[in-house]
Tab-separated table of C-alpha atoms in Angstrom:
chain	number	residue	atom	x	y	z
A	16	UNK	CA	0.000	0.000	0.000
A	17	UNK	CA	3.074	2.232	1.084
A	18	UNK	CA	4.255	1.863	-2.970
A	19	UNK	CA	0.594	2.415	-4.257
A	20	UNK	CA	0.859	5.577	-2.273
A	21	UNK	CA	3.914	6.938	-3.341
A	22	UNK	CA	4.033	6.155	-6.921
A	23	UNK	CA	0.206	8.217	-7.082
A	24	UNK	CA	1.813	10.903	-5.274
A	25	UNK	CA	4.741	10.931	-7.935
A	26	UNK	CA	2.446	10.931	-10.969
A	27	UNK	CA	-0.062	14.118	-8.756
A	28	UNK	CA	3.034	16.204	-8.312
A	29	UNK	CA	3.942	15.388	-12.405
A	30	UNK	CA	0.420	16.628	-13.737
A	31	UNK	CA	-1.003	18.416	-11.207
A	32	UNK	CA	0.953	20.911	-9.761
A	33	UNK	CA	2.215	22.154	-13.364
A	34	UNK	CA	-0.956	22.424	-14.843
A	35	UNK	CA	-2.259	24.576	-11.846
A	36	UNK	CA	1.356	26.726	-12.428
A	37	UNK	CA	0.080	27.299	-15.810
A	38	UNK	CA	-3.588	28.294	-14.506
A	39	UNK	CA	-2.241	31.146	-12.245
A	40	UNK	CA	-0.374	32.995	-15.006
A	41	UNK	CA	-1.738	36.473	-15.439
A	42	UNK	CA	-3.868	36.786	-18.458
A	43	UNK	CA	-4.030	39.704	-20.523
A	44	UNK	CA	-6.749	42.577	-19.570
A	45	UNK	CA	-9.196	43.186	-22.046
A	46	UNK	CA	-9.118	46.262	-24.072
A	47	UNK	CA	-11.979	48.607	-23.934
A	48	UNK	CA	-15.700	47.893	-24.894
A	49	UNK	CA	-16.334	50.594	-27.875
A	50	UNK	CA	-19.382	52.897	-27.508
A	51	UNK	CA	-22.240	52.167	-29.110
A	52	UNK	CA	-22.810	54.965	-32.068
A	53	UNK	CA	-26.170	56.623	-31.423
A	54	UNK	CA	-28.977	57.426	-33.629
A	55	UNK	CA	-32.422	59.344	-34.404
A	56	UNK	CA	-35.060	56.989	-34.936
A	57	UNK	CA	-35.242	58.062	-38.172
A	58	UNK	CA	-32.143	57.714	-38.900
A	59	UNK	CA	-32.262	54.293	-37.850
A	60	UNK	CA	-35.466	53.402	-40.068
A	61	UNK	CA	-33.424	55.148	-43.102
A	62	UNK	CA	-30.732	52.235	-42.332
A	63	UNK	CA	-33.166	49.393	-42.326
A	64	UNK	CA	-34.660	50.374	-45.280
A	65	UNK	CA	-31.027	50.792	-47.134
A	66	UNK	CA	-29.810	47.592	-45.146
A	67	UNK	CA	-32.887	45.771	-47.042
A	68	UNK	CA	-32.663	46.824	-50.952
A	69	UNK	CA	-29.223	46.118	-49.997
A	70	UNK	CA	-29.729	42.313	-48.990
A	71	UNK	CA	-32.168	41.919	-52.150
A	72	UNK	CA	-29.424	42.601	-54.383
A	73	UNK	CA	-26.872	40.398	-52.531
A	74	UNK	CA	-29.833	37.826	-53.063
A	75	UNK	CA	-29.936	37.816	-56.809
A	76	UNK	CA	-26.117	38.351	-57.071
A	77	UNK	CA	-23.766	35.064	-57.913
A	78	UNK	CA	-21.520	34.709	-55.263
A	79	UNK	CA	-24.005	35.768	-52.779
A	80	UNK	CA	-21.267	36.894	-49.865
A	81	UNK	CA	-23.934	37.664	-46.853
A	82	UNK	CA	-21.202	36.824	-44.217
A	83	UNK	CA	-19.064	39.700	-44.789
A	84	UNK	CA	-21.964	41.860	-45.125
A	85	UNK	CA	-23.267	40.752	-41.946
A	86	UNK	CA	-19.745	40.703	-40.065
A	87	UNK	CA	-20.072	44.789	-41.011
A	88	UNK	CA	-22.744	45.286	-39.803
A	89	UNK	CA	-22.138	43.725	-36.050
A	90	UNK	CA	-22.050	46.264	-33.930
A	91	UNK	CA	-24.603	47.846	-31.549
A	92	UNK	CA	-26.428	50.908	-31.795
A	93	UNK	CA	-27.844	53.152	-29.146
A	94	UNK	CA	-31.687	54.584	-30.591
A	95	UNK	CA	-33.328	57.780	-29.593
A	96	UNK	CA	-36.814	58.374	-30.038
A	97	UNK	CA	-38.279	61.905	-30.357
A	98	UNK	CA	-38.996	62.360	-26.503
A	99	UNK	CA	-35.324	61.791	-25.584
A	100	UNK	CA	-36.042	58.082	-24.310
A	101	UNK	CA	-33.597	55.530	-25.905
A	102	UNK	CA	-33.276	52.241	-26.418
A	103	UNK	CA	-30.291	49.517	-27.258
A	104	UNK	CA	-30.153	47.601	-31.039
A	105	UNK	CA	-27.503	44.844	-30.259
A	106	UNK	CA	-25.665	43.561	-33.307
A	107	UNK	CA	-24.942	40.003	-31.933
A	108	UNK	CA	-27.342	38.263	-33.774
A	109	UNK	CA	-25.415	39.579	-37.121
A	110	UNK	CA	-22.451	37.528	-35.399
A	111	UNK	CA	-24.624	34.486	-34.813
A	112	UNK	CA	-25.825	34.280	-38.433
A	113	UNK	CA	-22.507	34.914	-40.019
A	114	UNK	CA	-21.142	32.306	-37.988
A	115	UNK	CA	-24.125	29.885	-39.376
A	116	UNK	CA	-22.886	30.461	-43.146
A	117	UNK	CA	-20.308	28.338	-44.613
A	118	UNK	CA	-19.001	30.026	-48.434
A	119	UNK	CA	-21.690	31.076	-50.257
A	120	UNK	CA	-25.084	31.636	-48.721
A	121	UNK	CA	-28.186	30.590	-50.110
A	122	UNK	CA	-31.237	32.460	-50.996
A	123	UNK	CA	-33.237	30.922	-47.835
A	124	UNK	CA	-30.179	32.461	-45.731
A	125	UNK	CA	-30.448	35.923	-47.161
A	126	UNK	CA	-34.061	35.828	-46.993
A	127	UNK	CA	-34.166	35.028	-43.341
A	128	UNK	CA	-31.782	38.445	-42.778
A	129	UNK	CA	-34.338	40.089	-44.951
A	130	UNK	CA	-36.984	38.883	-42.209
A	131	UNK	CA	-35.341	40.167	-39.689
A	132	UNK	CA	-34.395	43.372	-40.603
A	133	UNK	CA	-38.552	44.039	-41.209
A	134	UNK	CA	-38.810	43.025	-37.941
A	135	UNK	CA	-36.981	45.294	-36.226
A	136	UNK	CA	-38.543	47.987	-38.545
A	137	UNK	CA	-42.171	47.141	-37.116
A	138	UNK	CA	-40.747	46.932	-33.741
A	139	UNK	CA	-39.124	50.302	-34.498
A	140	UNK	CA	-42.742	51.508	-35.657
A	141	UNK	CA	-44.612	50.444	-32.648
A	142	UNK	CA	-41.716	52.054	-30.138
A	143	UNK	CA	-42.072	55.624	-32.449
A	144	UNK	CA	-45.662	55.472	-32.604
A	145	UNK	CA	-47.978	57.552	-30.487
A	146	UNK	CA	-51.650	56.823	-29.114
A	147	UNK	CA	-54.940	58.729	-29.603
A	148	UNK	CA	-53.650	61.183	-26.745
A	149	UNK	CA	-50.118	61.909	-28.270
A	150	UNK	CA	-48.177	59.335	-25.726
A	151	UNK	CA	-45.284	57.213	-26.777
A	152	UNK	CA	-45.314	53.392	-25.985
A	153	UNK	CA	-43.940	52.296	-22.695
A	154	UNK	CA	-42.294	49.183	-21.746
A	155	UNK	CA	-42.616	49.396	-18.059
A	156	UNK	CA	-45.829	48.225	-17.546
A	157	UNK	CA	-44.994	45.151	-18.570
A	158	UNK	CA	-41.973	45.033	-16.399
A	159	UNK	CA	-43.643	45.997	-13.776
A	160	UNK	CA	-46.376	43.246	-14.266
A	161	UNK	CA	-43.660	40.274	-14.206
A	162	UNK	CA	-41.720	41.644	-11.342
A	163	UNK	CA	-45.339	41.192	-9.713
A	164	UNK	CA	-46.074	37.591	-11.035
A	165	UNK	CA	-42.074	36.698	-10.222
A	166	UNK	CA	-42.891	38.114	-6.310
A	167	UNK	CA	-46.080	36.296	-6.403
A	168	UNK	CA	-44.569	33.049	-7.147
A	169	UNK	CA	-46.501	32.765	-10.401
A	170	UNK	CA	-43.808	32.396	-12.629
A	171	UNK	CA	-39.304	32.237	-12.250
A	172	UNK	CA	-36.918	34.210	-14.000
A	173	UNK	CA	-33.712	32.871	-11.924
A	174	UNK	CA	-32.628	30.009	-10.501
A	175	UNK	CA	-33.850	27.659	-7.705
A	176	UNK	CA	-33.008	28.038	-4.233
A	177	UNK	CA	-31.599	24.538	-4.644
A	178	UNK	CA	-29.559	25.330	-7.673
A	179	UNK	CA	-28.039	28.288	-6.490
A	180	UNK	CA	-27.061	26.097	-2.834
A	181	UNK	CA	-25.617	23.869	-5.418
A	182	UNK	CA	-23.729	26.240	-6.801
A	183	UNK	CA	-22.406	27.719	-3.815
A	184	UNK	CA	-21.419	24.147	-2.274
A	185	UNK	CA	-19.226	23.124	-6.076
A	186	UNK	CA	-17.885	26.497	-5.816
A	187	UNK	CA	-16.700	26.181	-2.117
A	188	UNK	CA	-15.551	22.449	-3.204
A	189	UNK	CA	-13.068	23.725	-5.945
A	190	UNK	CA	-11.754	26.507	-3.590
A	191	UNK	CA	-11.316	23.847	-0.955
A	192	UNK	CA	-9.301	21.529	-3.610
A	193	UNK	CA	-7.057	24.773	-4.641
A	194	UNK	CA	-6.224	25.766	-1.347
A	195	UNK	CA	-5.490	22.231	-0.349
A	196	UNK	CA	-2.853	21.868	-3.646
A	197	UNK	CA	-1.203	25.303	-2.492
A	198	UNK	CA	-0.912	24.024	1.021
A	199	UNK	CA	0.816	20.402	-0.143
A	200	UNK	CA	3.503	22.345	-2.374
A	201	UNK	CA	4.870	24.418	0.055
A	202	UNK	CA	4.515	21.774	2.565
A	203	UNK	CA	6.592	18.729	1.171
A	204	UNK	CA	10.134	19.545	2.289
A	205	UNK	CA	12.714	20.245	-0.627
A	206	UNK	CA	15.555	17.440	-1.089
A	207	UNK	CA	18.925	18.435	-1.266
A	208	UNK	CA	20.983	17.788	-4.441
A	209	UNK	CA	22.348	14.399	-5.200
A	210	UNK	CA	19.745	12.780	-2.449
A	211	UNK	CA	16.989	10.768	-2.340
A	212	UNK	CA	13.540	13.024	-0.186
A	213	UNK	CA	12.210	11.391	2.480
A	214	UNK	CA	8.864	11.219	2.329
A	215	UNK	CA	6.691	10.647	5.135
A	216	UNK	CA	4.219	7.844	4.041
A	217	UNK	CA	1.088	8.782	6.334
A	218	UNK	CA	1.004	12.120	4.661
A	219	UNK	CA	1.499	10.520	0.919
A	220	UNK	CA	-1.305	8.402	1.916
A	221	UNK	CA	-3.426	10.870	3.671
A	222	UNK	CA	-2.894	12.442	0.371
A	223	UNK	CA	-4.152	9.588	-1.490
A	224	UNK	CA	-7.315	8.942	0.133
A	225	UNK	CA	-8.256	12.756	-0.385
A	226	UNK	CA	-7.781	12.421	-4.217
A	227	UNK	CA	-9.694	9.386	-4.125
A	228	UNK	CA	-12.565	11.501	-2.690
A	229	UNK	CA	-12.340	14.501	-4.557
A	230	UNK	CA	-12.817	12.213	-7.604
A	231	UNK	CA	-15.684	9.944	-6.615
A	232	UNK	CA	-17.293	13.522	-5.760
A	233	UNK	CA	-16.406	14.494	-9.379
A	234	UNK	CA	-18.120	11.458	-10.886
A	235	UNK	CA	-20.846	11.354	-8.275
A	236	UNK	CA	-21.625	15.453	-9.691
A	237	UNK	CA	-21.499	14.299	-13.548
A	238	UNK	CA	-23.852	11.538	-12.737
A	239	UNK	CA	-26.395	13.942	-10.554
A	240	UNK	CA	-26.195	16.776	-12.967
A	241	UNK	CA	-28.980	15.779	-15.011
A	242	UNK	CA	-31.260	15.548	-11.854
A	243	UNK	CA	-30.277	18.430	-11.385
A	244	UNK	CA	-30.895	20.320	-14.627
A	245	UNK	CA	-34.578	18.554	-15.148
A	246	UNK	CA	-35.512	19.212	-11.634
A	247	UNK	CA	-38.723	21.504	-11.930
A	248	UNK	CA	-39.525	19.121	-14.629
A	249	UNK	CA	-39.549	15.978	-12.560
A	250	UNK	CA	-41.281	17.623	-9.829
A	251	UNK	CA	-44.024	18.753	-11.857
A	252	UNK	CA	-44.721	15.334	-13.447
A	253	UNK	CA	-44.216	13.979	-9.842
A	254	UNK	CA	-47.152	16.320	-8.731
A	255	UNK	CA	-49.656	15.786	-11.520
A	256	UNK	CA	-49.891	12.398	-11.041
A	257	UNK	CA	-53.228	12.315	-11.964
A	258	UNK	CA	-53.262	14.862	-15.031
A	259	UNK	CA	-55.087	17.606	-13.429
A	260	UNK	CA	-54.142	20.925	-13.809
A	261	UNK	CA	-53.263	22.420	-10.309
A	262	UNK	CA	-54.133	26.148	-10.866
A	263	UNK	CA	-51.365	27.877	-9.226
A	264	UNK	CA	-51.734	31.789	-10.667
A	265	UNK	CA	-53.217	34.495	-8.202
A	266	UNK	CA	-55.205	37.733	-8.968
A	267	UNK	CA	-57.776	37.991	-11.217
A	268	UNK	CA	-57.168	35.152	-13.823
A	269	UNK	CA	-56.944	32.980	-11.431
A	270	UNK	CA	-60.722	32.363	-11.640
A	271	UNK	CA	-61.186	32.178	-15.258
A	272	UNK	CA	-58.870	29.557	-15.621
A	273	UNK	CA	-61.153	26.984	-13.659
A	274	UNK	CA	-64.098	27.921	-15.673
A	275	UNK	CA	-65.541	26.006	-18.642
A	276	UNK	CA	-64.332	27.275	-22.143
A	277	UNK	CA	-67.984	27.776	-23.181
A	278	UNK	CA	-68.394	29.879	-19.812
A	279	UNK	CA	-66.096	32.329	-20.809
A	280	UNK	CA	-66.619	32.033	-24.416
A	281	UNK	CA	-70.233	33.953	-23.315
A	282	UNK	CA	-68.965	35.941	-21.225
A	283	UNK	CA	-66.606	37.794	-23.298
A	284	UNK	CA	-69.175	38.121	-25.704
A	285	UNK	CA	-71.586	39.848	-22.843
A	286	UNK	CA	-69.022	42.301	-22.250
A	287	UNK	CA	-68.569	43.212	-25.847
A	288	UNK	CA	-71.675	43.793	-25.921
A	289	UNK	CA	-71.835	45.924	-22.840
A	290	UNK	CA	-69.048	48.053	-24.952
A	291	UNK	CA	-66.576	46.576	-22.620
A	292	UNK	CA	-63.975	45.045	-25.021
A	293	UNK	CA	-60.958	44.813	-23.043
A	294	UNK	CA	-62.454	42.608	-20.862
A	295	UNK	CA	-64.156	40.941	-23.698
A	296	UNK	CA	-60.513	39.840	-25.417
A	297	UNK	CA	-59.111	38.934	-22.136
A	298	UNK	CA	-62.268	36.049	-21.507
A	299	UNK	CA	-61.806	34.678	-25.201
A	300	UNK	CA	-57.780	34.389	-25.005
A	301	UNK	CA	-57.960	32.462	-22.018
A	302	UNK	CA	-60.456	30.232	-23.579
A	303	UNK	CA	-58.425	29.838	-26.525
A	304	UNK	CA	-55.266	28.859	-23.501
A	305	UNK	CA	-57.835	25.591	-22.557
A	306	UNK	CA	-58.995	24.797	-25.628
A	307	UNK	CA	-55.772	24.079	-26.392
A	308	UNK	CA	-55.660	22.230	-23.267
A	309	UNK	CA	-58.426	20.174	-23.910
A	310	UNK	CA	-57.477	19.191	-27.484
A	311	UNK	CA	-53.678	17.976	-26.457
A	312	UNK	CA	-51.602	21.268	-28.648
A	313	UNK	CA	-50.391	21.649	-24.985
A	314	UNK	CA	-50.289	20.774	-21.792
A	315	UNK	CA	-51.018	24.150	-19.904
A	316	UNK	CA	-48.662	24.539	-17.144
A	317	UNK	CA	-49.639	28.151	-15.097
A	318	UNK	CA	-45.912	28.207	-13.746
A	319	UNK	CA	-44.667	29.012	-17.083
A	320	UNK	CA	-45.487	32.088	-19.618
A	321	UNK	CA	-47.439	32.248	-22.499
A	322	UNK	CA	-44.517	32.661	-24.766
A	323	UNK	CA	-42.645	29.832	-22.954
A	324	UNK	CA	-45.337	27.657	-24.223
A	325	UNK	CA	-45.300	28.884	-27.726
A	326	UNK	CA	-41.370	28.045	-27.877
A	327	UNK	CA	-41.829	24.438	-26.642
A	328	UNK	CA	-45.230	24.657	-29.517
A	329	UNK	CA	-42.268	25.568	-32.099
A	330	UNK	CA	-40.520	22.559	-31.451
A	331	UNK	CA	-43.260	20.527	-31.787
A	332	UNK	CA	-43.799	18.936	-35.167
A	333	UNK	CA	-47.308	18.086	-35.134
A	334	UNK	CA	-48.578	21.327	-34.130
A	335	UNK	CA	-46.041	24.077	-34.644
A	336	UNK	CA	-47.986	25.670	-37.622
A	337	UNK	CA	-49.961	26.872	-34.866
A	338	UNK	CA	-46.879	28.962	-33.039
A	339	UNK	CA	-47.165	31.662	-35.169
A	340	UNK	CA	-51.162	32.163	-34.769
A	341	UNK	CA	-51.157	31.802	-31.636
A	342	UNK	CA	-47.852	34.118	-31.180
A	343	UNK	CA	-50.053	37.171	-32.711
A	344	UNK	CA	-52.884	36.458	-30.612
A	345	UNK	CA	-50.558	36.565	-27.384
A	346	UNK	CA	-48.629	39.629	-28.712
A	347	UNK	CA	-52.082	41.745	-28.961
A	348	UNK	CA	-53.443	40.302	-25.857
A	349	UNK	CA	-50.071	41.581	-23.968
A	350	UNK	CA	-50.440	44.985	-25.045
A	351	UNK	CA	-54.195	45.164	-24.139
A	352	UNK	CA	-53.968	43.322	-20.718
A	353	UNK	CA	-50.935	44.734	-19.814
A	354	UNK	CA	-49.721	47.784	-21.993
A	355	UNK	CA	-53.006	48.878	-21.304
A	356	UNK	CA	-53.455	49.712	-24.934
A	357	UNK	CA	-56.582	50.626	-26.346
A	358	UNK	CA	-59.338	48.131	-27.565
A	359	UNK	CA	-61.784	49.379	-29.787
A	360	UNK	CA	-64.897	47.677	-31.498
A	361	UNK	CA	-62.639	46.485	-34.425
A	362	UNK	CA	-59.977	45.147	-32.602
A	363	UNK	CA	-62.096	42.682	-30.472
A	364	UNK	CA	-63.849	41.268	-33.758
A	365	UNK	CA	-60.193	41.077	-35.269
A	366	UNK	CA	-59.170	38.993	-32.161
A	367	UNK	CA	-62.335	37.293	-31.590
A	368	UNK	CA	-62.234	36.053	-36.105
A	369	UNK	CA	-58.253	35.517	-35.494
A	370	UNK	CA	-58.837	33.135	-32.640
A	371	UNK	CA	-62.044	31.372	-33.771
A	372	UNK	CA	-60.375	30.441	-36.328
A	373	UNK	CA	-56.932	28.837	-34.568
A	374	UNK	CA	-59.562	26.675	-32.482
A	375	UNK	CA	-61.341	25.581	-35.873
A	376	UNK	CA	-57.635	24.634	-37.137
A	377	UNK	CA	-57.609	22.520	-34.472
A	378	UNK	CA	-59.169	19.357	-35.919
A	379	UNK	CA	-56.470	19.654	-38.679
A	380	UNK	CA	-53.856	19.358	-36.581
């Protein structure tokens, strides 16, 4: 056992101790982050529009070199509307497409920039734009609304408690290993020249057994981290045992969600015709949330967002035609329930045509 020890401890202080050497050289500072440019909004709409006849002449050309064109054009922007409020255009996903394209880039590729740039242009719109009593659109009621819902409990932007105590502990763990490393080379005594060291076997083999731990912790990590990462979606299978949905939300939509579709289906159309149309779209959308329910597009879990569904609907093959109907609805439904944006006669029979018509797709699907 003596040998086993020492020849471990001879093969630790070959590979271990010069690869952490190498770890603690000083690496290079970073150089400065540039400043974004800055521009008028209509400056900015002048560029998209350039940016796209651009894009559909790089389409039709031979050679077709979009990744240079979009390597260009990677850099962020800093937007200022006509009130003085701005806002920040990041150029990263320029960076992630040209990375994408290998040589020449095909129509379908160019296209899809082409998309994109349009839009940001109608996003650009909507942010310029004002309402019937001259006011700009604001973003904070909508952050204000999830900061709500997060402190509720309704829905989770960050991690778990249990994650983040997991973090801490691994963290603490590799601190732990590093101080223990710095500690054992400056501890084992220096041999003269010419002479054999004498080691002291009880600490070689004290040595030993801690390795042996640190690495069964290592494996025993690797073979818990998937537990880990599909935690909330274990425990949610776990708790609906016997496929009933376990309303969680609080406030007022809360209630409608344990109603019957054809409930609320009347309802909403009682308070359109009351004139009350806000209230009207808001019954119907959360009918449309159960019918889908009901006919198996989803299974509606209240802990997660609307828009977290409609990402897992995208990746869904059988029903992800419906991502992008269903993505409008949610989009105007937002801005009413919680942009408070107007609603007007027209708009509810716009939502009410749009979304009678998703649940008659539904047999199709």
């Amino acid at each position: 056992m003596p040998r086993l020890c020492l020849l471990f401890s001879v093969l630790l202080a070959l590979f271990v101790l010069p690869a952490r050497s190498q770890v603690n050289k000083p690496s290079s500072k970073p150089g400065p982050t540039p400043t974004p440019a800055t521009l008028s909004a209509p400056e900015y709409r002048r560029q998209i529009d350039k940016h796209i006849v651009e894009l559909r002449r790089l389409q039709k050309a031979l050679g077709r070199p979009l990744k240079p064109w979009l390597q260009n054009r990677a850099k962020d922007q800093v937007i200022k509307r006509g009130d003085g409020a701005t806002q920040k255009v990041s150029g990263s996903e320029w960076d992630r497409r040209a990375l994408d394209i290998k040589g020449r880039a095909s129509k379908q590729e160019v296209q899809a920039a082409i998309q994109s740039l349009q839009a940001r242009r109608k996003a650009l719109e909507e942010w310029t734009t004002r309402d019937a009593s001259g006011r700009y659109f604001q973003g904070a009621d909508a952050q204000t609304r999830i900061a709500q819902l997060e402190n509720n409990g309704t829905i989770r932007t960050g991690p778990t408690a249990f994650q983040k105590w997991m973090d801490g502990a691994m963290k603490w763990f590799g601190k732990t290993i590093e101080k223990f490393f710095r500690w054992m080379s400056g501890a084992l005594p220096s041999a003269p020249s010419g002479s054999v060291p004498a080691v002291n076997p009880e600490l070689i083999q004290g040595l030993f057994y801690l390795t042996v731990i640190a690495l069964l912790g290592a494996i025993g990590y690797l073979l818990l981290r998937p537990l880990i990462a599909h935690w909330d979606r274990w425990r949610f299978f776990w708790r609906r045992s016997d496929a009933r949905r376990k309303v969680e939300w609080t406030g007022e939509d809360a209630e409608l969600l344990q109603m019957p579709p054809d409930e609320l289906l009347e309802r909403a159309r009682a308070f359109a015709a009351q004139g009350n149309f806000r209230e009207a779209l808001r019954h119907h959308y959360i009918r449309l949330l159960l019918q889908l329910d009901a006919r198996g597009v989803w299974r509606y879990d209240t802990r997660r967002t609307n828009w977290e569904h409609i990402a897992a609907l995208q990746q869904n093959p059988v029903h992800q035609t419906l991502a992008k109907p269903i993505g409008d609805l949610t989009r105007r439904f937002d801005r009413v329930r919680y942009g408070n944006a107007p609603c007007s006669n027209d708009d509810w029979q716009r939502f009410e045509r749009d979304a009678t018509a998703v649940e008659n797709s539904l047999g199709a699907n």
